[in-house]
Coordinates of C-alpha atoms in Angstrom, one line a residue:
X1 CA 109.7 115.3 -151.6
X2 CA 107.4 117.7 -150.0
X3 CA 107.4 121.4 -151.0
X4 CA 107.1 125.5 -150.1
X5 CA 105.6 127.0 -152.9
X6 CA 104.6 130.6 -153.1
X7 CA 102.6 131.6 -155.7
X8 CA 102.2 135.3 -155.7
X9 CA 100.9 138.2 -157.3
X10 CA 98.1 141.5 -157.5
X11 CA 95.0 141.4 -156.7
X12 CA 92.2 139.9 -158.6
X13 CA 94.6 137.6 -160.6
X14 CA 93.1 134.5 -158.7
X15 CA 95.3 133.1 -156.2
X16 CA 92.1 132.1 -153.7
X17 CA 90.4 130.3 -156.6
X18 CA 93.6 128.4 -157.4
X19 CA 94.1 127.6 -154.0
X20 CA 90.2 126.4 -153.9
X21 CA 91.0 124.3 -156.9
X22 CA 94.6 123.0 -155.0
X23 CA 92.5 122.1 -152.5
X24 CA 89.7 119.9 -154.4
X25 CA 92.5 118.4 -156.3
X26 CA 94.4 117.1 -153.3
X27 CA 91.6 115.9 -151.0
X28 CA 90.0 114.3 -154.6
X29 CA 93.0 112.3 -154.6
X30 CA 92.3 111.1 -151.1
X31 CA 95.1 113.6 -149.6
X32 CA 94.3 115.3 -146.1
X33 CA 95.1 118.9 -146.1
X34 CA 94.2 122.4 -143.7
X35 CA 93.0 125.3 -145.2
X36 CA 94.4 128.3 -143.5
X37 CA 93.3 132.1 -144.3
X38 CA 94.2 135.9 -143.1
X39 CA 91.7 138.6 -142.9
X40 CA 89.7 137.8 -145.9
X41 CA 87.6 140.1 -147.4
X42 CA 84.7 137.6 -146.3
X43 CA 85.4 137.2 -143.2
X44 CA 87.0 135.6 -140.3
X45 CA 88.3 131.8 -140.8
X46 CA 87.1 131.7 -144.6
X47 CA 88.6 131.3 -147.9
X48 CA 86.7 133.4 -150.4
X49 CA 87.4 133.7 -154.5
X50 CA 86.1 136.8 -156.2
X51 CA 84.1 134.3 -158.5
X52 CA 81.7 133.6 -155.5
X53 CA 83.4 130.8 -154.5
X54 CA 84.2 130.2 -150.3
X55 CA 85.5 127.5 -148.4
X56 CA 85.9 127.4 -144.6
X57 CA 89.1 127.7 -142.8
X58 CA 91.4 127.8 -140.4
X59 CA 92.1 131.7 -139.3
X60 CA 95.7 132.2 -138.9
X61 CA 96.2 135.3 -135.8
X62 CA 99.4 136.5 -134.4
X63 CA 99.5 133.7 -132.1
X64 CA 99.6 130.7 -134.7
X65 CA 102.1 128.1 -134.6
X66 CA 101.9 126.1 -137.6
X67 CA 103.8 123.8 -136.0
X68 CA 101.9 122.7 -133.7
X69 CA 98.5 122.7 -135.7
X70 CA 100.0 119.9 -137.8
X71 CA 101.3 118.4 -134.4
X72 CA 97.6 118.6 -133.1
X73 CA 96.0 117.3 -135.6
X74 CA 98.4 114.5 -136.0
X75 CA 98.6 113.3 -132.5
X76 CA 94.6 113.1 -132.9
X77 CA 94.4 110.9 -135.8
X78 CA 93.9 113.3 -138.6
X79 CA 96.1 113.1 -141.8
X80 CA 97.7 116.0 -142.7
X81 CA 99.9 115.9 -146.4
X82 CA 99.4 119.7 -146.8
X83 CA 98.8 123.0 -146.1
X84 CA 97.0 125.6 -147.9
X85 CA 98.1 128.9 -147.0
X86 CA 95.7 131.7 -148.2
X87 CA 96.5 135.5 -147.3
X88 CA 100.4 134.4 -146.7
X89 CA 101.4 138.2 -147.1
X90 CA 100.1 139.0 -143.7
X91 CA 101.6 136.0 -141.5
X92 CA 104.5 136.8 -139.9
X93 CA 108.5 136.0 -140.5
X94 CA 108.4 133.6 -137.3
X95 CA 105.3 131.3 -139.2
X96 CA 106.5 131.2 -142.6
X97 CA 109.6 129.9 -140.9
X98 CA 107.3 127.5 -139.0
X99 CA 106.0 126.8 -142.6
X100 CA 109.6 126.0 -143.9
X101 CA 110.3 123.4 -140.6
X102 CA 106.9 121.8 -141.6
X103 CA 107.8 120.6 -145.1
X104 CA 111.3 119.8 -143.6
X105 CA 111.0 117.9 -141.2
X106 CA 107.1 116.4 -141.6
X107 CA 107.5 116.0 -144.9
X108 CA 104.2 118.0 -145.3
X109 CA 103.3 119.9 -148.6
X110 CA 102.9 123.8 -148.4
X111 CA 101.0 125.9 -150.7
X112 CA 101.2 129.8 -149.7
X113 CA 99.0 132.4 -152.1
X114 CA 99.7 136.1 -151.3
X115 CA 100.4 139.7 -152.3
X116 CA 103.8 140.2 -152.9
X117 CA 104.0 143.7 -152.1
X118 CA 101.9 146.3 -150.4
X119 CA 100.3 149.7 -152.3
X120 CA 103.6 151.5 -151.1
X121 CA 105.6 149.1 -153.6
X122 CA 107.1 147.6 -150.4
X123 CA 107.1 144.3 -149.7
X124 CA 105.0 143.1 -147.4
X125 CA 107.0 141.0 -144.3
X126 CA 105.7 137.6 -144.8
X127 CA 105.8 138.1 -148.4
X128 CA 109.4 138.2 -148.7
X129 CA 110.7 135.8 -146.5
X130 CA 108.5 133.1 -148.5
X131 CA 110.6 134.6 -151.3
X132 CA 113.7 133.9 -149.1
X133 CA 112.7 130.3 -148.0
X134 CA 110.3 128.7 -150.5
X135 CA 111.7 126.3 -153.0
X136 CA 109.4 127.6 -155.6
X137 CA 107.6 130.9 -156.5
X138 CA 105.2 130.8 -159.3
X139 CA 103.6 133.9 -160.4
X140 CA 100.6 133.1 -161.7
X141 CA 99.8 133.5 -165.4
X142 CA 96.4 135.4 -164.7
X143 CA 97.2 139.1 -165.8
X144 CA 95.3 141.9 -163.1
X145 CA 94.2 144.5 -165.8
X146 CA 94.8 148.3 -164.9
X147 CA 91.8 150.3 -166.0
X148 CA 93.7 151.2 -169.2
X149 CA 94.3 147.9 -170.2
X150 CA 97.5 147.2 -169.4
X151 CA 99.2 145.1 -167.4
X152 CA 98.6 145.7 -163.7
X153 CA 101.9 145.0 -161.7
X154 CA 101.2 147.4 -158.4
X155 CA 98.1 147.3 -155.7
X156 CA 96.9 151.1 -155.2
X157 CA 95.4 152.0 -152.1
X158 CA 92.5 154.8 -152.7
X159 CA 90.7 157.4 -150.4
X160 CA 87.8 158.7 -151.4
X161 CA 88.7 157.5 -155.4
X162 CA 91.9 159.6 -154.8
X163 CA 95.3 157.2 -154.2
X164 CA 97.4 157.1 -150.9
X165 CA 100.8 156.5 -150.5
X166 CA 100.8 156.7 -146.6
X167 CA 99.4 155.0 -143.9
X168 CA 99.0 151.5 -142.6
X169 CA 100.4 148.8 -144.2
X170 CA 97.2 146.3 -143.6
X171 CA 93.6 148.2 -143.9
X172 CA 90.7 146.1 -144.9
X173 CA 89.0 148.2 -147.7
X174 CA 86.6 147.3 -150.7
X175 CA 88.8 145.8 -153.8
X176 CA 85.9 146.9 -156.4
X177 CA 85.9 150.5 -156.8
X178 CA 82.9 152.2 -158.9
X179 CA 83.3 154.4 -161.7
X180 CA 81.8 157.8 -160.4
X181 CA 79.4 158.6 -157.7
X182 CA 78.8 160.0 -154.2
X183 CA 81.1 156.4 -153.4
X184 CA 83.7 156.5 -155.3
X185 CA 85.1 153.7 -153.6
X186 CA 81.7 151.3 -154.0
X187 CA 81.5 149.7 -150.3
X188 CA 81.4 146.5 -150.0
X189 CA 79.1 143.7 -151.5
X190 CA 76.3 144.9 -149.7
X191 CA 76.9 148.7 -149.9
X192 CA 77.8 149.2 -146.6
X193 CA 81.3 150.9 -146.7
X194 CA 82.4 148.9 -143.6
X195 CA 84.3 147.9 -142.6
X196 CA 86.8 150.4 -145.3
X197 CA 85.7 153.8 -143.6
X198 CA 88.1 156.1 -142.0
X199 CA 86.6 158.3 -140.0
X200 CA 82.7 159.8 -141.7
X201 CA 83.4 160.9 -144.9
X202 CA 86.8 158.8 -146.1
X203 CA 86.4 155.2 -147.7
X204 CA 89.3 153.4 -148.1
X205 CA 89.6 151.3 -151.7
X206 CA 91.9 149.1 -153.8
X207 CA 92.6 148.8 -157.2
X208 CA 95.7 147.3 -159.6
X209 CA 97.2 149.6 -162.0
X210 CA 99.8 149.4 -164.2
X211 CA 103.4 151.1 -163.2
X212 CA 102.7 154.1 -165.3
X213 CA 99.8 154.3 -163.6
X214 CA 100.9 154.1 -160.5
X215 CA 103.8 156.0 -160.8
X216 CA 101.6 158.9 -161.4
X217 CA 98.7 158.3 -159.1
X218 CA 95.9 158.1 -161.8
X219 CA 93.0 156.0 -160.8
X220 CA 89.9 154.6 -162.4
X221 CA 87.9 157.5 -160.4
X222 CA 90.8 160.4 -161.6
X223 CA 90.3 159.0 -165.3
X224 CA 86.9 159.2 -165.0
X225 CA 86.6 162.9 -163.7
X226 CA 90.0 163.9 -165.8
X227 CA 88.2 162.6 -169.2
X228 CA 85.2 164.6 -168.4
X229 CA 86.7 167.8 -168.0
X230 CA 87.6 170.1 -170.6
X231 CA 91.0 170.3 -172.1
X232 CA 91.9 172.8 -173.8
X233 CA 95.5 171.7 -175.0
X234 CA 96.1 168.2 -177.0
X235 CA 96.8 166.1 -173.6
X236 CA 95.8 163.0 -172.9
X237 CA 94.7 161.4 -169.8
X238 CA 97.9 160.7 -168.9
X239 CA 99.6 164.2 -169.0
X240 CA 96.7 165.4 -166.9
X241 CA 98.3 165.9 -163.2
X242 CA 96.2 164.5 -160.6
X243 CA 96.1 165.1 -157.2
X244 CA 99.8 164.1 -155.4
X245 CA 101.4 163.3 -159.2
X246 CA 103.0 166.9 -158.8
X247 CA 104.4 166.0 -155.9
X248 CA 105.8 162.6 -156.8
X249 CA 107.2 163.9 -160.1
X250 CA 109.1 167.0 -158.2
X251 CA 110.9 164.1 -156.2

């Protein structure tokens, strides 16, 4: 019986590699799949892992009907047993639903990889209805470390090295922030902080931490700076406020 799995979780805990690897498994078996991706940090219609692997694929836009790309491809002779679906948190309610009638009623194998929520802690749309719909969701057993070691559970947005709770739910921004610099945010592979700059100055970043972590807004950069400073009293990194944990603790 053919299948909607979700497998879901942070950021750099390998869900394009494993759906690189899906994919070589299938079509090594003789299966015929479609790759599909969503704004990718490599680039339009591509599948990329942070290990350096990249695949071409098909580049799912507001407009897709998953539907009728299997219907396509079918009518024209091309074998289609399943679908893998990278970047699913940023398809739409409508197309996972369209995902969900494809397993149905084509009997057509879907595998969905994606973010399950957004660095607000919110789920992102697409996100939870595969939670609502899929038969299975698998988070995968590769642990995302927060800079401190623990567990990361939560994706933090960063400006500047300094983390953001407001603003637009998708920004493409670098996932690789350095540890100090003019940068703090590193740019992309090639330096160039496109396509993650807001405005002149700003340059938007990503990073996992862990919940305490989050919770009080202490990034890789803010440790950095925060364990270089003097302090006076016995306090470690963590009771050091920095900017926006005031805030969020006064709440």
């Amino acid at each position: 019986m053919a299948e909607l799995v979700f497998f879901s979780g942070t950021m750099d805990c390998g869900k394009s590699t494993l759906a690189l690897q899906m994919d070589h498994n299938h079509r090594a078996r003789g299966r015929g799949g479609v790759r599909f991706s969503c704004n990718d940090r490599a680039g339009y219609s591509t599948i990329s892992s942070r290990l350096g692997l990249h695949i071409d694929a098909v580049e799912v836009e507001g407009g897709t009907d998953f539907w009728d790309e299997v219907v396509v491809r079918r009518t024209s002779g091309l074998r289609v047993d399943y679908l893998i679906c990278d970047e699913a948190q940023f398809y739409t309610p409508a197309q996972v639903e369209q995902l969900a009638r494809v397993v149905d009623e084509m009997e057509v194998d879907v595998f969905a990889f994606g973010i399950t929520s957004d660095f607000r802690t919110r789920l992102f749309p697409g996100s939870q209805r595969l939670i609502e719909l899929a038969d299975k969701v698998q988070v995968l057993q590769v642990e995302a470390l927060c800079w401190c070691g623990r567990r990361a559970t939560q994706n933090a947005r960063t400006v500047n090295g300094i983390m953001v709770v407001e603003g637009e739910q998708v920004m493409v921004g670098d996932v690789a922030p350095s540890t100090g610099g003019d940068n703090p945010s590193g740019g992309n592979a090639e330096g160039n902080p496109e396509p993650g700059v807001v405005g002149r100055e700003a340059v938007v970043g990503y990073e996992t931490l862990c919940r305490r972590h989050y919770m009080r807004r202490v990034t890789v950069h803010g440790a950095n700076l925060m364990a270089g400073a003097d302090q006076p009293l016995p306090f470690d990194i963590d009771a050091c406020l920095w900017p926006g944990a005031g805030e969020l603790r006064r709440s």
